[in-house]
Amino acid sequence: MSHDDGTVTPAASGQPEPSPALDRLYEDFARNSTAPLWTQTNDLMPLVPTPAAIPFVWQWRELVDIARRAGDLVPVGRGGERRAIGLANPGLAPTAYATPTLWCAIQWLGPYETAPEHRHAQNAFRFVVEGEGVWTVVNGDPVRMSRGDLLLTPGWNFHGHHNDTDSPMAWIDGLDVPFAHDMDLGFFEFGSERVTDEASPPFSRSERLWAHPGLTPLSAPGPQHSTPIAAYRWEHTDAALREQLALEDEGHPATVDQGHAAVRYTNPTNGGDVLPTIRCEFHRLRAGARTPTRREVGSSVWQVFDGSGTVVLDGERRDLVKGDLFVLPSWTAWSLEAEAEFDLFRFSDAPIVERLHFQRVHLPDTDGRVPGPRA
Amino acid sequence: MSHDDGTVTPAASGQPEPSPALDRLYEDFARNSTAPLWTQTNDLMPLVPTPAAIPFVWQWRELVDIARRAGDLVPVGRGGERRAIGLANPGLAPTAYATPTLWCAIQWLGPYETAPEHRHAQNAFRFVVEGEGVWTVVNGDPVRMSRGDLLLTPGWNFHGHHNDTDSPMAWIDGLDVPFAHDMDLGFFEFGSERVTDEASPPFSRSERLWAHPGLTPLSAPGPQHSTPIAAYRWEHTDAALREQLALEDEGHPATVDQGHAAVRYTNPTNGGDVLPTIRCEFHRLRAGARTPTRREVGSSVWQVFDGSGTVVLDGERRDLVKGDLFVLPSWTAWSLEAEAEFDLFRFSDAPIVERLHFQRVHLPDTDGRVPGPRA
Amino acid sequence: MSHDDGTVTPAASGQPEPSPALDRLYEDFARNSTAPLWTQTNDLMPLVPTPAAIPFVWQWRELVDIARRAGDLVPVGRGGERRAIGLANPGLAPTAYATPTLWCAIQWLGPYETAPEHRHAQNAFRFVVEGEGVWTVVNGDPVRMSRGDLLLTPGWNFHGHHNDTDSPMAWIDGLDVPFAHDMDLGFFEFGSERVTDEASPPFSRSERLWAHPGLTPLSAPGPQHSTPIAAYRWEHTDAALREQLALEDEGHPATVDQGHAAVRYTNPTNGGDVLPTIRCEFHRLRAGARTPTRREVGSSVWQVFDGSGTVVLDGERRDLVKGDLFVLPSWTAWSLEAEAEFDLFRFSDAPIVERLHFQRVHLPDTDGRVPGPRA
Amino acid sequence: MSHDDGTVTPAASGQPEPSPALDRLYEDFARNSTAPLWTQTNDLMPLVPTPAAIPFVWQWRELVDIARRAGDLVPVGRGGERRAIGLANPGLAPTAYATPTLWCAIQWLGPYETAPEHRHAQNAFRFVVEGEGVWTVVNGDPVRMSRGDLLLTPGWNFHGHHNDTDSPMAWIDGLDVPFAHDMDLGFFEFGSERVTDEASPPFSRSERLWAHPGLTPLSAPGPQHSTPIAAYRWEHTDAALREQLALEDEGHPATVDQGHAAVRYTNPTNGGDVLPTIRCEFHRLRAGARTPTRREVGSSVWQVFDGSGTVVLDGERRDLVKGDLFVLPSWTAWSLEAEAEFDLFRFSDAPIVERLHFQRVHLPDTDGRVPGPRA
């Protein structure tokens, strides 16, 4: 096994001499449903993460095309539940996982269609890169979906979608389905075949109660483990990013890197992430800006919201335009470069990584070393 | 000692027989800087809180009058530091404390005057019931003060005020000065005699960075023990209250009591109170609404922001109009009744009470009993 | 798809009509590295967890036999690192995972042998069902390993083992290797080929500093995310269980169920689990006692420490004797019955489940329903 | 006002010119129950804490003498409740407070006497410097009191004491009575006139359930805000201190300062302080050791448990022997010097200070400056 620093792991030196007795022992391992660690240490416990998932880019143009065709051919209703087409990381075949923890799909809803209500322990959100006209109904509260909005459906809340217009609409769904599936954490329950409230108000009741900056209803119980805000609206996200760049221009600390503004969507009841397993962020790079190269523990999915630019993934450059999605497996070296002003939505499994204390960051251009965990 | 339930504490039975030996013993207690508990148990450890502070009302009209006269006679500058006139609870004389924990003052700043910069460990806020034209500068960040705004100055932040107009302005200051003084927690440091930034922008840098609903700058460190938002603006408070009442009208849970909307100002980094020692709230009652009678552990100060109504304090009715302030000592029975739509700002020492686990609430109309602590 | 309650999921009704256009669409899904959700909802998001891992029992007698043979044939040293033989859940082949999150192995160390030092982000412990004579050295602190002891090696601490006697010794290792591997969280670093301190003291320095009930060194920093205690000794565990049963005899609440005493090993700096990802418990059933049947979200591994009894796994009875291990996948119905007084060690991924808010418990004998998440 | 650094606060320059109009204004301040800040800033908000409480020493010999005389003259029973004689800080006269937050008393119980049961919101503990034979009964659980033991009675637990022998016994009580009284937080309820369980077991049920190092009963609910352990026994405290000094001898970090071992008594359910308002510690200095001089925010009371030495309080040396008590007001410079091995118990209001984020420490010999709050 060869390492970053050019040395070779002395794996061979730790291995037993082949012999008939050893063959019999290895047979008995299998017969007893056991397996030796010494033959697999390097694979099971590598020096740094060696993801099966690969960095990968999906083009929005193509996704929309196949989603539209699915809209023509595939009904949406009880049983199939959703006309959603998942991004299947080629490294994780045959699953349709984007990363080991995250599911990401494009969902398509035709004119006046309804995706029936159900609920599941898995946490979900939707992000709208274009279009409007659909309301998602979360526990009976209708939530308008418009370009740039982030819509939340925390675990075990009933939800359905209905298109209130004569145009189709597409958006992306993000869930912790792979995590919940592989860890055996999921529950599912069918609900109403129609959404329970077909109104199409401009703002959900959850927003009217909760989406006021720094203000909490006195009638609320204490901290909740998921956000009570069902929709984070584009106008607020855009304003927050614009102000960060303006503050940078005025000489004040506000941005993550030079020319790189970013916000985290947060749960107002505790200041933490919107979902127990998923972090959502929005990034804006000025035209011409580029981020330093980073490696991080944990995986994420990005979607270009506007503008154009390039992502460099383990050294490979990929140009991106509006709607394009890419996956960043754990410990992949990445940087972004903006051609025009470049807006990107990101979601990641950072809450899993951080709550279980596995977080690490590496800036290879800075020191070239793999750092230890943050103290 | 007589109790709520009509019984009498058998204090007498626990007392020693008078004798010359007892007299000598009591003299020796004093000589040795000691004192017996048995003669003072009832005072030191009463059945329920028996505050020295009394419920009290100050009329805004009179406060403004004396503040204006102070504006003519008293300079504002280094040494005196602030032209602030504290509400002195008659039960706490000779101090100028509003309650055992809270200081509340009306501050007056004349045309183009400056109150010099300083900082202190004590936590402070300002609330504006009327007027505009002053900027408070917090760690170099100028913060506009307008009607209905709550301005925060957490402990150990440098701050000064300057009036950018040719009109005087008055507002109220709230601090934990009594608590910090009596517990010996305070530190103080003089700063610049002029404010360090005389600009008068519409919004502070802290708001531009932080006052977006549910959005946190990615560049921020983790949770902070005081809010990073320097100003909570009236337009947001008003909208939040209006929506709660509208939701109530539509049949959804949102208000505290029937016809009684309320918000808590919160620290977006952790969802908790804006200051470690002070909770700030805003209440709105519909015309004709009244709250159930409540007793709570801990003290608070209220100011009428708009409308008119009545507060009932331990059974005594007091009519209130815009600007009037009243104090609610611990365990005082209180209720509010709105004549016209009735808006009130409140601040309290609830974070002290709750972080140290002394909270209790009693609704005397409901059960007449003194409940035990919430489990 | 048939459910617990006899109904059938109407999956078929949600599926598209076969057609050449549909075939072409499905081909294009694959060509674009995507996959439809509607064909896999039932598998990906089942009504209740449907683990690939199966309930399974390993007999200690057989494990010790193959470990001893490995001791004769397989060197322990740099590269292979450990003479550890993992329990390979047949449902998770070809991996050698006990559950989707947990690794469990029997490790064998011959007379005077040394397992070299290394460190990894994965969290580890050892539990000793029999034997003595090995010291594990954690960050330079030698820790005696004796029957009934739980030894901790939180992530990124250097550790090695050396046998200070002329007898071999076997014990079990537990790690979060499957979780860290599948989520791409692991880091690994080689250390000294010899242990860095070959002393064999009766108690580690960590115990001398930390293992005093309710006492924390004043020199300690604040809360730590893993326990600072390197060894939890049998004498304390045994005493705690004995007292619980004695308290039950005296009529006081102390046990989990009638005749069922249990302790959780905890981190004294925060009262939580010993490791961020792994919970460790010890259970004792009186002779004749049986537990109610339970289902829980998350997986665990149990080892019989002493006595004998039966585990019922999804209705199948398996008799167990000292050293036997069994695996409990998520949502498996389980109960224990004690023949003689029955002592069992358990470790689980409960901290992962609980920190991410997926916990649920079901007592099928009580109500037969799948309950919703705990509020 | 003169400062540490020799400068003088320009208070005079901030004051108004005397005039008849100013006199009338000041009269109107009083008439309106208000008071100006500018005349009292220096007192209310000093540069550093200027406690009314003074550093003070009480001699155990004298306290025991007056307690014994009280034992002869004063009954213990319903009404007086306790034969407790409080340490009255001369700076806080006429109260019998040791510090602004803490009460400390010597309590005396004659042969076979009973102090009746009651409960109060105030938190309490007892510490035993000498003697034995009394059991304190906490919520029906009898707790033996012996030399060196710390006994806890968190708020709102019924408790009484009974002497099971024919010898009197004295101990110290510590409570947050001044804090609860001045903040109006206290509730009180009478209970049984006899203790509800007159047994005299060697260990309380709480210890049998909870006092095992790092082991939590699985039947326990989650974190509790006060410790569930009713007694912290001397044998554990002594062992923990002895090990710290032994580790220091062996070259390992363990002690607070050179030759100065110390433990904090902690709540095993969350790793925090034993009571929400009171921290308890035990300190041991080697013969000849001395601590660096420190100033800290918040107040504490110390009792010599064994050995002899000197405390330096704001530069004044006071020799101490077994049982002597002294009070350390906020920001008092203090250091300890051990003649013989010197054991001291300490309790403080540090949880109040820290939970409300007022903590600061100053080591004057190190840098001479008043540091800002810890970030």
mmCIF file of C-alpha atoms in Angstrom, chain A residues 125-130 145-151 170-174 234 265 282 303-305 344-345:
data_model
loop_
_atom_site.group_PDB
_atom_site.id
_atom_site.type_symbol
_atom_site.label_atom_id
_atom_site.label_comp_id
_atom_site.label_asym_id
_atom_site.label_seq_id
_atom_site.Cartn_x
_atom_site.Cartn_y
_atom_site.Cartn_z
ATOM 1 C CA PHE A 125 -35.730 18.852 2.035
ATOM 2 C CA ARG A 126 -36.434 20.270 -1.407
ATOM 3 C CA PHE A 127 -34.495 23.005 -3.189
ATOM 4 C CA VAL A 128 -35.872 24.890 -6.163
ATOM 5 C CA VAL A 129 -33.450 25.893 -8.888
ATOM 6 C CA GLU A 130 -36.180 27.057 -11.257
ATOM 7 C CA MET A 145 -42.164 26.437 -3.691
ATOM 8 C CA SER A 146 -40.372 29.099 -5.734
ATOM 9 C CA ARG A 147 -36.946 29.562 -7.257
ATOM 10 C CA GLY A 148 -34.217 29.773 -4.635
ATOM 11 C CA ASP A 149 -36.346 28.484 -1.790
ATOM 12 C CA LEU A 150 -35.288 25.723 0.581
ATOM 13 C CA LEU A 151 -38.231 23.658 1.885
ATOM 14 C CA ALA A 170 -39.068 20.208 -11.288
ATOM 15 C CA TRP A 171 -36.928 20.562 -8.177
ATOM 16 C CA ILE A 172 -34.408 18.548 -6.210
ATOM 17 C CA ASP A 173 -35.120 16.399 -3.187
ATOM 18 C CA GLY A 174 -32.423 15.682 -0.620
ATOM 19 C CA TRP A 234 -34.640 33.222 -1.603
ATOM 20 C CA TYR A 265 -29.571 27.473 7.053
ATOM 21 C CA PHE A 282 -25.655 28.537 0.138
ATOM 22 C CA GLN A 303 -26.102 22.403 -7.194
ATOM 23 C CA VAL A 304 -25.298 25.481 -9.243
ATOM 24 C CA PHE A 305 -28.078 27.980 -8.707
ATOM 25 C CA LEU A 344 -24.316 27.328 -5.343
ATOM 26 C CA PHE A 345 -26.522 25.413 -2.959
#
